[in-house]
Amino acid sequence: MTAPYFSLSQGHLQLLSICPPQFQRRYWEQLGSLLEPQRQIKTEWGQNFHQLVQQWTLGLPLEKLSNPNPDSTQVDLLTALKNLIDTVPALHLPPSQRQAEHQRTLARDDVLLTVVYDLLVLTPDQGQIFDWKTYPQPAKPEKLHHHWQTKLYLYVLAETSSYPPEQLSMTYWFVQSPDKIQHYTITYNEAQHRGTERELTDLLQQFRQGLAAWHRHRTPLAHRHNCDRCPYHDQFFPPD
């Protein structure tokens, strides 16, 4: 009998790493929580923006794109898209060098690690990941270094390509930053890659052990120390 595979994304890993009980509640008990109306609006704006960027990268002219929510009190979607197009040179590379909404999967025994790159640029000497963030740049963008989106995205690209870690980078573009679009680039190296490998091994072991105990005795996942804040607070940016 073939062992089951579990598919984990950066969102799974982030929640498991910061609040195991919330991970258990959401994914094992299937007890999701309703978003507040204002948060729901922001989530829908982000989803619509990503869809518009993908349509444009596939060749649909800007004037042919429609605004899914023209009455929104947030930044106009088409205006935000035009600003992004005018600001990010990588969007104008030949289609052979850029891939929008590109998915990759890496198997780690019984776990499939899945990533989706908003834009992936591959040239002979470097691989660049671009991610569109639909909220203003955080006050301390270096926190992005420690988020599992950054760690997993770079790790999977290194493991599924011929690029050494030093030739990889990830840039976050904050499309709703005041005045003009801001960005923050994170470079990669072998030491970071080995560090992520160790963290990932430990976290996946925690996942497997916790899942086995849950299936056997419904043993709940334990809180981490200093677990006194909800992971849905703004210090942990949500996937969009």
Coordinates of N, CA, C and O in Angstrom, one line a residue, residues 28-201:
W28 N -6.3 20.2 10.7 CA -6.6 18.9 11.2 C -8.1 18.8 11.6 O -8.7 17.8 11.3
E29 N -8.5 19.8 12.3 CA -9.9 19.9 12.7 C -10.8 20.5 11.7 O -12.0 20.5 11.9
Q30 N -10.2 21.2 10.7 CA -11.0 21.9 9.7 C -12.0 22.9 10.3 O -13.1 23.1 9.9
L31 N -11.4 23.6 11.3 CA -12.2 24.7 11.9 C -11.7 26.0 11.5 O -11.0 26.7 12.3
G32 N -12.0 26.4 10.3 CA -11.6 27.8 9.9 C -12.4 28.9 10.5 O -13.4 28.6 11.2
S33 N -11.8 30.1 10.4 CA -12.5 31.2 11.1 C -12.9 32.2 9.9 O -12.2 32.3 9.0
L34 N -14.0 32.9 10.1 CA -14.5 33.9 9.2 C -13.6 35.1 9.3 O -13.3 35.6 10.4
L35 N -13.3 35.7 8.1 CA -12.5 36.9 8.1 C -13.4 38.1 8.4 O -14.6 38.1 8.0
E36 N -12.9 39.1 9.1 CA -13.6 40.3 9.3 C -13.9 41.0 7.9 O -13.1 40.8 7.0
P37 N -15.0 41.7 7.8 CA -15.4 42.3 6.5 C -14.2 43.1 5.8 O -14.0 42.9 4.6
Q38 N -13.6 43.9 6.6 CA -12.5 44.7 6.1 C -11.3 43.9 5.6 O -10.7 44.1 4.6
R39 N -11.0 42.8 6.3 CA -9.9 41.9 5.9 C -10.3 41.1 4.7 O -9.5 40.8 3.8
Q40 N -11.6 40.7 4.6 CA -12.1 40.0 3.4 C -11.9 40.9 2.2 O -11.6 40.4 1.1
I41 N -12.2 42.2 2.3 CA -12.1 43.1 1.2 C -10.6 43.2 0.7 O -10.3 43.1 -0.5
K42 N -9.7 43.3 1.7 CA -8.3 43.3 1.3 C -7.8 42.0 0.7 O -7.0 42.0 -0.3
T43 N -8.3 40.9 1.2 CA -8.0 39.6 0.6 C -8.5 39.5 -0.9 O -7.7 39.1 -1.8
E44 N -9.7 39.9 -1.1 CA -10.2 39.9 -2.5 C -9.5 40.8 -3.4 O -9.2 40.5 -4.6
W45 N -9.1 42.0 -2.9 CA -8.3 42.9 -3.7 C -7.0 42.3 -4.1 O -6.6 42.4 -5.3
G46 N -6.3 41.6 -3.2 CA -5.1 41.0 -3.5 C -5.2 39.9 -4.5 O -4.4 39.7 -5.4
Q47 N -6.3 39.1 -4.4 CA -6.5 38.0 -5.3 C -6.8 38.5 -6.7 O -6.3 38.0 -7.7
N48 N -7.6 39.6 -6.8 CA -7.9 40.2 -8.1 C -6.7 40.8 -8.7 O -6.5 40.8 -9.9
F49 N -5.8 41.4 -7.9 CA -4.6 42.0 -8.4 C -3.7 41.0 -9.0 O -3.2 41.2 -10.1
H50 N -3.5 39.9 -8.3 CA -2.6 38.8 -8.9 C -3.2 38.3 -10.2 O -2.4 38.0 -11.1
Q51 N -4.5 38.2 -10.3 CA -5.1 37.7 -11.5 C -4.9 38.7 -12.6 O -4.6 38.2 -13.8
L52 N -5.0 40.0 -12.4 CA -4.7 40.9 -13.4 C -3.3 40.9 -13.9 O -3.0 41.0 -15.1
V53 N -2.3 40.8 -13.0 CA -0.9 40.7 -13.4 C -0.7 39.5 -14.3 O 0.0 39.6 -15.3
Q54 N -1.3 38.4 -13.9 CA -1.1 37.1 -14.7 C -1.7 37.3 -16.1 O -1.1 36.9 -17.1
Q55 N -2.9 37.9 -16.2 CA -3.5 38.1 -17.5 C -2.6 39.0 -18.4 O -2.5 38.8 -19.6
W56 N -2.0 40.1 -17.7 CA -1.2 41.0 -18.5 C 0.1 40.3 -19.0 O 0.5 40.4 -20.1
T57 N 0.7 39.5 -18.1 CA 1.9 38.8 -18.5 C 1.6 37.7 -19.6 O 2.6 37.3 -20.3
L58 N 0.4 37.3 -19.7 CA 0.0 36.3 -20.8 C -0.2 37.0 -22.1 O -0.5 36.3 -23.1
G59 N -0.2 38.3 -22.1 CA -0.3 39.1 -23.3 C -1.6 39.9 -23.5 O -1.8 40.5 -24.6
L60 N -2.5 39.9 -22.5 CA -3.7 40.7 -22.6 C -3.4 42.1 -22.5 O -2.8 42.5 -21.4
P61 N -3.7 43.0 -23.4 CA -3.4 44.4 -23.3 C -4.0 45.1 -22.1 O -5.1 44.7 -21.7
L62 N -3.3 46.1 -21.6 CA -3.8 46.8 -20.4 C -5.2 47.3 -20.6 O -6.1 47.2 -19.7
E63 N -5.5 47.9 -21.8 CA -6.8 48.5 -22.0 C -7.9 47.4 -22.2 O -9.1 47.8 -22.1
K64 N -7.6 46.2 -22.3 CA -8.6 45.1 -22.4 C -8.9 44.5 -21.0 O -9.9 43.8 -20.9
L65 N -8.2 44.9 -20.0 CA -8.4 44.3 -18.6 C -9.5 45.1 -18.0 O -9.6 46.4 -18.1
S66 N -10.3 44.5 -17.2 CA -11.4 45.1 -16.5 C -11.1 45.1 -15.0 O -10.5 44.3 -14.5
N67 N -11.6 46.2 -14.3 CA -11.4 46.3 -12.9 C -12.5 45.5 -12.2 O -13.7 45.9 -12.3
P68 N -12.2 44.5 -11.5 CA -13.2 43.6 -10.8 C -14.0 44.4 -9.7 O -15.1 44.0 -9.4
N69 N -13.4 45.4 -9.1 CA -14.1 46.1 -8.0 C -13.9 47.6 -8.2 O -13.2 48.2 -7.4
P70 N -14.5 48.3 -9.2 CA -14.2 49.7 -9.4 C -14.7 50.6 -8.3 O -14.2 51.7 -8.2
D71 N -15.6 50.1 -7.5 CA -16.1 51.0 -6.4 C -15.3 50.8 -5.1 O -15.7 51.4 -4.0
S72 N -14.2 50.1 -5.1 CA -13.5 49.8 -3.9 C -12.9 51.1 -3.4 O -12.5 52.0 -4.1
T73 N -12.8 51.2 -2.0 CA -12.2 52.4 -1.4 C -10.7 52.2 -1.4 O -10.0 53.2 -1.0
Q74 N -10.2 51.1 -1.8 CA -8.7 50.9 -1.8 C -8.2 51.4 -3.1 O -8.9 52.0 -4.0
V75 N -6.8 51.3 -3.3 CA -6.2 51.8 -4.5 C -6.8 51.1 -5.7 O -7.1 49.9 -5.7
D76 N -7.0 51.8 -6.8 CA -7.6 51.2 -8.0 C -6.7 50.1 -8.5 O -5.5 50.3 -8.7
L77 N -7.3 49.0 -8.9 CA -6.6 47.8 -9.3 C -5.8 48.1 -10.6 O -4.6 47.8 -10.6
L78 N -6.4 48.7 -11.5 CA -5.7 48.9 -12.8 C -4.6 50.0 -12.6 O -3.5 49.9 -13.3
T79 N -4.8 51.0 -11.8 CA -3.8 51.9 -11.5 C -2.6 51.3 -10.8 O -1.4 51.5 -11.2
A80 N -2.9 50.4 -9.9 CA -1.8 49.6 -9.2 C -1.0 48.8 -10.2 O 0.2 48.6 -10.1
L81 N -1.8 48.1 -11.1 CA -1.1 47.3 -12.1 C -0.2 48.1 -13.0 O 0.9 47.7 -13.3
K82 N -0.7 49.2 -13.5 CA 0.1 50.1 -14.4 C 1.4 50.6 -13.6 O 2.4 50.6 -14.2
N83 N 1.2 50.9 -12.4 CA 2.4 51.3 -11.6 C 3.4 50.2 -11.5 O 4.6 50.4 -11.6
L84 N 2.9 49.0 -11.3 CA 3.8 47.9 -11.2 C 4.6 47.6 -12.5 O 5.8 47.4 -12.6
I85 N 3.8 47.7 -13.6 CA 4.4 47.5 -15.0 C 5.4 48.6 -15.2 O 6.5 48.3 -15.8
D86 N 5.2 49.8 -14.8 CA 6.1 50.9 -15.1 C 7.3 50.8 -14.2 O 8.4 51.5 -14.5
T87 N 7.3 50.1 -13.1 CA 8.3 50.1 -12.1 C 9.2 48.9 -12.1 O 10.4 49.0 -11.8
V88 N 8.7 47.7 -12.5 CA 9.5 46.4 -12.5 C 10.0 46.1 -13.8 O 9.2 45.6 -14.7
P89 N 11.3 46.3 -14.1 CA 11.8 45.9 -15.4 C 11.7 44.5 -15.8 O 11.5 44.2 -17.0
A90 N 11.7 43.6 -14.8 CA 11.6 42.1 -15.2 C 10.3 41.8 -15.9 O 10.3 40.8 -16.6
L91 N 9.3 42.6 -15.7 CA 8.0 42.3 -16.4 C 8.1 42.5 -17.9 O 7.2 42.0 -18.6
H92 N 9.1 43.2 -18.3 CA 9.3 43.4 -19.7 C 10.3 42.5 -20.4 O 10.7 42.7 -21.6
L93 N 10.8 41.6 -19.7 CA 11.7 40.6 -20.3 C 11.0 39.7 -21.3 O 9.8 39.6 -21.3
P94 N 11.7 39.1 -22.3 CA 11.0 38.2 -23.2 C 10.3 37.1 -22.4 O 10.8 36.6 -21.4
P95 N 9.2 36.6 -23.0 CA 8.4 35.6 -22.3 C 9.3 34.3 -22.0 O 8.9 33.6 -21.1
S96 N 10.3 34.1 -22.8 CA 11.1 32.9 -22.6 C 11.9 33.0 -21.3 O 12.4 32.0 -20.8
Q97 N 12.1 34.2 -20.7 CA 12.9 34.4 -19.5 C 12.0 34.6 -18.3 O 12.6 34.6 -17.2
R98 N 10.7 34.8 -18.4 CA 9.9 35.0 -17.3 C 8.7 34.1 -17.3 O 8.1 33.8 -18.3
Q99 N 8.3 33.7 -16.1 CA 7.1 32.8 -15.9 C 6.2 33.3 -14.8 O 6.7 33.5 -13.7
A100 N 5.0 33.6 -15.1 CA 4.1 34.1 -14.1 C 3.3 33.0 -13.4 O 3.0 32.0 -14.1
E101 N 3.0 33.1 -12.1 CA 2.3 32.0 -11.4 C 2.9 30.7 -11.6 O 2.2 29.7 -11.9
H102 N 4.2 30.6 -11.5 CA 4.9 29.4 -11.8 C 5.0 28.5 -10.5 O 5.4 28.9 -9.5
Q103 N 4.5 27.2 -10.7 CA 4.4 26.3 -9.5 C 5.6 25.3 -9.6 O 5.9 24.8 -10.7
R104 N 6.2 25.0 -8.4 CA 7.2 23.9 -8.3 C 6.8 23.1 -7.1 O 6.3 23.6 -6.1
T105 N 7.2 21.8 -7.2 CA 6.9 20.9 -6.1 C 8.2 20.1 -5.8 O 8.9 19.6 -6.7
L106 N 8.5 20.0 -4.5 CA 9.7 19.3 -4.1 C 9.3 18.2 -3.1 O 8.6 18.5 -2.1
A107 N 9.6 17.0 -3.3 CA 9.2 15.9 -2.4 C 10.3 15.7 -1.3 O 11.5 15.6 -1.6
R108 N 9.8 15.6 -0.1 CA 10.6 15.3 1.0 C 10.0 14.1 1.7 O 9.1 14.2 2.6
D109 N 10.4 12.9 1.3 CA 9.8 11.6 1.7 C 8.3 11.7 1.5 O 7.8 11.7 0.3
D110 N 7.4 11.7 2.5 CA 6.0 11.7 2.3 C 5.4 13.0 2.3 O 4.1 13.2 2.3
V111 N 6.2 14.1 2.2 CA 5.7 15.5 2.1 C 6.0 16.1 0.8 O 7.2 16.0 0.3
L112 N 5.0 16.7 0.2 CA 5.3 17.5 -1.1 C 5.3 19.0 -0.7 O 4.2 19.5 -0.2
L113 N 6.4 19.7 -0.9 CA 6.5 21.1 -0.6 C 6.2 21.8 -1.9 O 6.8 21.7 -2.9
T114 N 5.1 22.7 -1.8 CA 4.6 23.3 -3.0 C 4.8 24.8 -2.9 O 4.4 25.4 -1.9
V115 N 5.3 25.4 -4.0 CA 5.5 26.9 -4.0 C 4.9 27.4 -5.3 O 4.8 26.7 -6.3
V116 N 4.4 28.6 -5.3 CA 3.9 29.3 -6.5 C 4.5 30.7 -6.5 O 4.3 31.5 -5.7
Y117 N 5.4 30.9 -7.6 CA 6.1 32.2 -7.7 C 5.2 33.1 -8.5 O 4.8 32.8 -9.6
D118 N 5.0 34.3 -8.0 CA 4.2 35.3 -8.8 C 4.9 35.6 -10.1 O 4.3 35.7 -11.1
L119 N 6.2 35.7 -10.0 CA 7.0 35.9 -11.3 C 8.4 35.2 -11.0 O 9.0 35.5 -10.0
L120 N 8.8 34.4 -11.9 CA 10.1 33.7 -11.8 C 10.9 34.1 -13.1 O 10.4 33.9 -14.2
V121 N 12.1 34.7 -12.9 CA 12.9 35.1 -14.0 C 14.2 34.2 -13.9 O 14.9 34.2 -12.9
L122 N 14.4 33.5 -15.0 CA 15.6 32.6 -15.1 C 16.5 33.0 -16.3 O 16.0 33.0 -17.4
T123 N 17.7 33.4 -16.0 CA 18.7 33.8 -17.0 C 19.9 32.8 -16.8 O 20.0 32.1 -15.8
P124 N 20.8 32.8 -17.7 CA 22.0 31.9 -17.6 C 22.7 32.0 -16.3 O 23.3 31.0 -15.8
D125 N 22.8 33.1 -15.7 CA 23.6 33.3 -14.5 C 22.9 33.6 -13.2 O 23.5 33.8 -12.1
Q126 N 21.5 33.7 -13.2 CA 20.8 33.9 -12.0 C 19.3 33.5 -12.1 O 18.7 33.5 -13.2
G127 N 18.8 33.2 -10.9 CA 17.3 33.0 -10.8 C 16.7 34.0 -9.8 O 17.2 34.1 -8.7
Q128 N 15.7 34.7 -10.3 CA 15.1 35.7 -9.5 C 13.6 35.4 -9.2 O 12.9 35.1 -10.2
I129 N 13.2 35.5 -8.0 CA 11.8 35.3 -7.6 C 11.2 36.7 -7.3 O 11.9 37.5 -6.5
F130 N 10.1 37.0 -7.8 CA 9.4 38.2 -7.5 C 8.0 37.9 -6.9 O 7.3 37.1 -7.4
D131 N 7.7 38.7 -5.9 CA 6.4 38.4 -5.2 C 5.7 39.7 -5.0 O 6.3 40.7 -4.5
W132 N 4.4 39.8 -5.4 CA 3.6 41.0 -5.2 C 2.9 41.0 -3.9 O 2.1 40.1 -3.6
K133 N 3.2 42.0 -3.1 CA 2.5 42.1 -1.8 C 1.5 43.2 -1.8 O 1.9 44.3 -2.2
T134 N 0.3 42.9 -1.5 CA -0.7 43.9 -1.6 C -1.0 44.6 -0.3 O -2.2 44.9 0.1
Y135 N 0.0 44.9 0.5 CA -0.1 45.7 1.7 C 1.2 46.6 1.7 O 2.2 46.2 1.1
P136 N 1.2 47.7 2.5 CA 2.4 48.5 2.5 C 3.6 47.8 3.1 O 3.4 46.8 3.9
Q137 N 4.8 48.2 2.7 CA 6.0 47.6 3.2 C 6.0 47.6 4.7 O 5.8 48.7 5.3
P138 N 6.4 46.5 5.4 CA 6.5 46.6 6.9 C 7.6 47.5 7.3 O 8.5 47.8 6.6
A139 N 7.4 48.0 8.6 CA 8.4 49.0 9.1 C 9.8 48.3 9.2 O 10.8 49.0 9.0
K140 N 9.8 47.0 9.5 CA 11.1 46.3 9.5 C 11.1 45.2 8.5 O 10.8 44.1 8.8
P141 N 11.4 45.5 7.2 CA 11.3 44.5 6.2 C 12.3 43.3 6.4 O 12.0 42.3 5.8
E142 N 13.3 43.5 7.2 CA 14.2 42.4 7.4 C 13.5 41.2 8.1 O 14.0 40.1 8.1
K143 N 12.3 41.4 8.7 CA 11.5 40.3 9.2 C 11.1 39.3 8.1 O 10.9 38.2 8.4
L144 N 11.1 39.8 6.9 CA 10.8 38.9 5.8 C 11.8 37.8 5.7 O 11.5 36.7 5.1
H145 N 13.0 38.0 6.1 CA 14.1 37.0 6.0 C 13.7 35.7 6.8 O 14.0 34.6 6.4
H146 N 12.9 35.9 7.9 CA 12.6 34.8 8.8 C 11.2 34.1 8.4 O 10.9 33.2 9.1
H147 N 10.5 34.7 7.5 CA 9.2 34.1 7.1 C 9.4 32.9 6.2 O 10.3 32.9 5.4
W148 N 8.5 31.9 6.4 CA 8.7 30.7 5.7 C 8.4 30.9 4.2 O 8.8 30.0 3.4
Q149 N 7.8 31.9 3.8 CA 7.6 32.2 2.3 C 9.0 32.4 1.7 O 9.4 31.8 0.7
T150 N 9.8 33.3 2.3 CA 11.1 33.5 1.8 C 12.0 32.3 1.9 O 12.6 31.9 0.9
K151 N 12.0 31.6 3.0 CA 12.9 30.5 3.2 C 12.5 29.3 2.2 O 13.4 28.7 1.6
L152 N 11.2 29.0 2.1 CA 10.8 27.9 1.3 C 10.9 28.2 -0.2 O 11.4 27.3 -0.9
Y153 N 10.6 29.4 -0.6 CA 10.7 29.7 -2.0 C 12.1 29.6 -2.5 O 12.4 29.1 -3.6
L154 N 13.1 30.2 -1.8 CA 14.5 30.1 -2.2 C 15.0 28.7 -2.1 O 15.7 28.2 -3.0
Y155 N 14.6 28.0 -1.1 CA 15.1 26.6 -0.9 C 14.6 25.7 -2.0 O 15.4 25.0 -2.6
V156 N 13.4 25.8 -2.4 CA 12.8 24.9 -3.4 C 13.5 25.2 -4.7 O 13.8 24.3 -5.5
L157 N 13.7 26.5 -5.0 CA 14.3 26.9 -6.3 C 15.7 26.3 -6.4 O 16.2 25.8 -7.4
A158 N 16.5 26.4 -5.3 CA 17.8 25.9 -5.3 C 17.8 24.4 -5.4 O 18.7 23.8 -6.1
E159 N 16.8 23.7 -4.9 CA 16.8 22.2 -4.9 C 16.3 21.7 -6.2 O 16.5 20.5 -6.6
T160 N 15.6 22.5 -7.0 CA 14.9 22.1 -8.2 C 15.5 22.7 -9.5 O 15.0 22.6 -10.6
S161 N 16.7 23.3 -9.3 CA 17.4 24.0 -10.5 C 18.9 23.7 -10.3 O 19.4 23.2 -9.3
S162 N 19.6 24.1 -11.3 CA 21.1 24.0 -11.3 C 21.8 25.2 -10.8 O 23.0 25.2 -10.7
Y163 N 21.1 26.2 -10.3 CA 21.7 27.4 -9.8 C 22.3 27.1 -8.4 O 21.6 26.6 -7.5
P164 N 23.5 27.6 -8.1 CA 24.0 27.6 -6.7 C 23.2 28.6 -6.0 O 22.7 29.6 -6.5
P165 N 23.1 28.5 -4.6 CA 22.3 29.4 -3.8 C 22.7 30.9 -4.1 O 21.9 31.8 -4.0
E166 N 24.0 31.1 -4.3 CA 24.5 32.5 -4.4 C 24.0 33.2 -5.7 O 24.1 34.4 -5.8
Q167 N 23.4 32.4 -6.6 CA 22.9 33.0 -7.8 C 21.3 33.2 -7.7 O 20.7 33.6 -8.7
L168 N 20.8 33.1 -6.5 CA 19.3 33.2 -6.3 C 19.0 34.4 -5.5 O 19.8 34.8 -4.6
S169 N 17.9 35.0 -5.7 CA 17.4 36.1 -4.9 C 15.9 36.2 -4.9 O 15.2 35.6 -5.8
M170 N 15.3 36.9 -4.0 CA 13.8 37.0 -3.9 C 13.5 38.5 -3.6 O 14.1 39.1 -2.7
T171 N 12.6 39.1 -4.4 CA 12.3 40.5 -4.2 C 10.8 40.6 -4.0 O 10.0 40.1 -4.8
Y172 N 10.5 41.3 -2.9 CA 9.1 41.6 -2.6 C 8.8 43.0 -3.1 O 9.5 43.9 -2.8
W173 N 7.7 43.1 -3.8 CA 7.2 44.4 -4.3 C 5.9 44.8 -3.6 O 4.9 44.0 -3.6
F174 N 5.9 45.9 -2.9 CA 4.7 46.3 -2.1 C 3.9 47.3 -2.9 O 4.2 48.5 -3.0
V175 N 2.8 46.8 -3.6 CA 2.1 47.6 -4.6 C 1.2 48.7 -4.0 O 0.8 49.5 -4.7
Q176 N 0.9 48.6 -2.7 CA 0.1 49.7 -2.1 C 0.9 50.6 -1.2 O 0.3 51.2 -0.3
S177 N 2.2 50.6 -1.3 CA 3.0 51.5 -0.5 C 2.6 53.0 -0.9 O 2.4 53.3 -2.1
P178 N 2.6 53.9 0.1 CA 2.3 55.3 -0.2 C 3.3 55.9 -1.2 O 4.5 55.5 -1.2
D179 N 2.9 56.8 -2.0 CA 3.7 57.6 -2.9 C 4.2 56.7 -4.1 O 3.8 57.0 -5.2
K180 N 5.0 55.7 -3.8 CA 5.5 54.9 -5.0 C 5.7 53.5 -4.5 O 5.9 53.2 -3.3
I181 N 5.7 52.5 -5.4 CA 5.9 51.1 -5.1 C 7.3 50.9 -4.4 O 8.3 51.4 -5.0
Q182 N 7.3 50.2 -3.3 CA 8.6 49.9 -2.6 C 8.9 48.5 -2.9 O 8.1 47.7 -3.2
H183 N 10.2 48.2 -2.7 CA 10.6 46.8 -2.9 C 11.7 46.5 -1.9 O 12.4 47.3 -1.4
Y184 N 11.9 45.2 -1.6 CA 12.9 44.7 -0.7 C 13.5 43.4 -1.3 O 12.7 42.4 -1.5
T185 N 14.8 43.3 -1.5 CA 15.4 42.2 -2.1 C 16.2 41.4 -1.1 O 17.0 42.0 -0.3
I186 N 16.1 40.1 -1.1 CA 16.8 39.2 -0.2 C 17.7 38.3 -1.0 O 17.2 37.6 -1.9
T187 N 19.0 38.3 -0.8 CA 19.9 37.5 -1.5 C 20.0 36.1 -0.7 O 19.6 36.0 0.4
Y188 N 20.7 35.2 -1.4 CA 20.7 33.8 -0.9 C 22.2 33.3 -0.9 O 23.0 33.8 -1.7
N189 N 22.5 32.4 0.0 CA 23.8 31.8 -0.1 C 23.8 30.4 0.5 O 22.7 29.9 1.0
E190 N 24.9 29.7 0.4 CA 24.9 28.3 0.9 C 24.6 28.1 2.4 O 24.0 27.2 2.8
A191 N 25.1 29.0 3.2 CA 24.9 28.9 4.6 C 23.4 29.1 4.9 O 22.8 28.3 5.8
Q192 N 22.7 30.0 4.2 CA 21.2 30.1 4.4 C 20.5 28.8 4.0 O 19.6 28.4 4.6
H193 N 21.0 28.3 2.9 CA 20.4 27.1 2.4 C 20.5 25.9 3.4 O 19.5 25.2 3.6
R194 N 21.7 25.8 4.0 CA 21.9 24.7 5.0 C 21.0 25.0 6.2 O 20.5 24.0 6.8
G195 N 20.9 26.2 6.6 CA 20.1 26.6 7.7 C 18.7 26.2 7.5 O 18.0 25.7 8.4
T196 N 18.1 26.6 6.3 CA 16.7 26.2 6.0 C 16.6 24.7 6.0 O 15.5 24.2 6.5
E197 N 17.5 24.0 5.5 CA 17.5 22.5 5.5 C 17.3 22.0 6.9 O 16.4 21.1 7.1
R198 N 18.1 22.5 7.8 CA 17.9 22.0 9.2 C 16.6 22.4 9.8 O 15.9 21.6 10.4
E199 N 16.1 23.6 9.6 CA 14.9 24.1 10.1 C 13.7 23.3 9.5 O 12.8 22.9 10.2
L200 N 13.8 23.0 8.2 CA 12.8 22.3 7.5 C 12.7 20.8 8.0 O 11.6 20.3 8.3
T201 N 13.9 20.2 8.2 CA 13.9 18.9 8.8 C 13.2 18.8 10.1 O 12.4 17.9 10.4

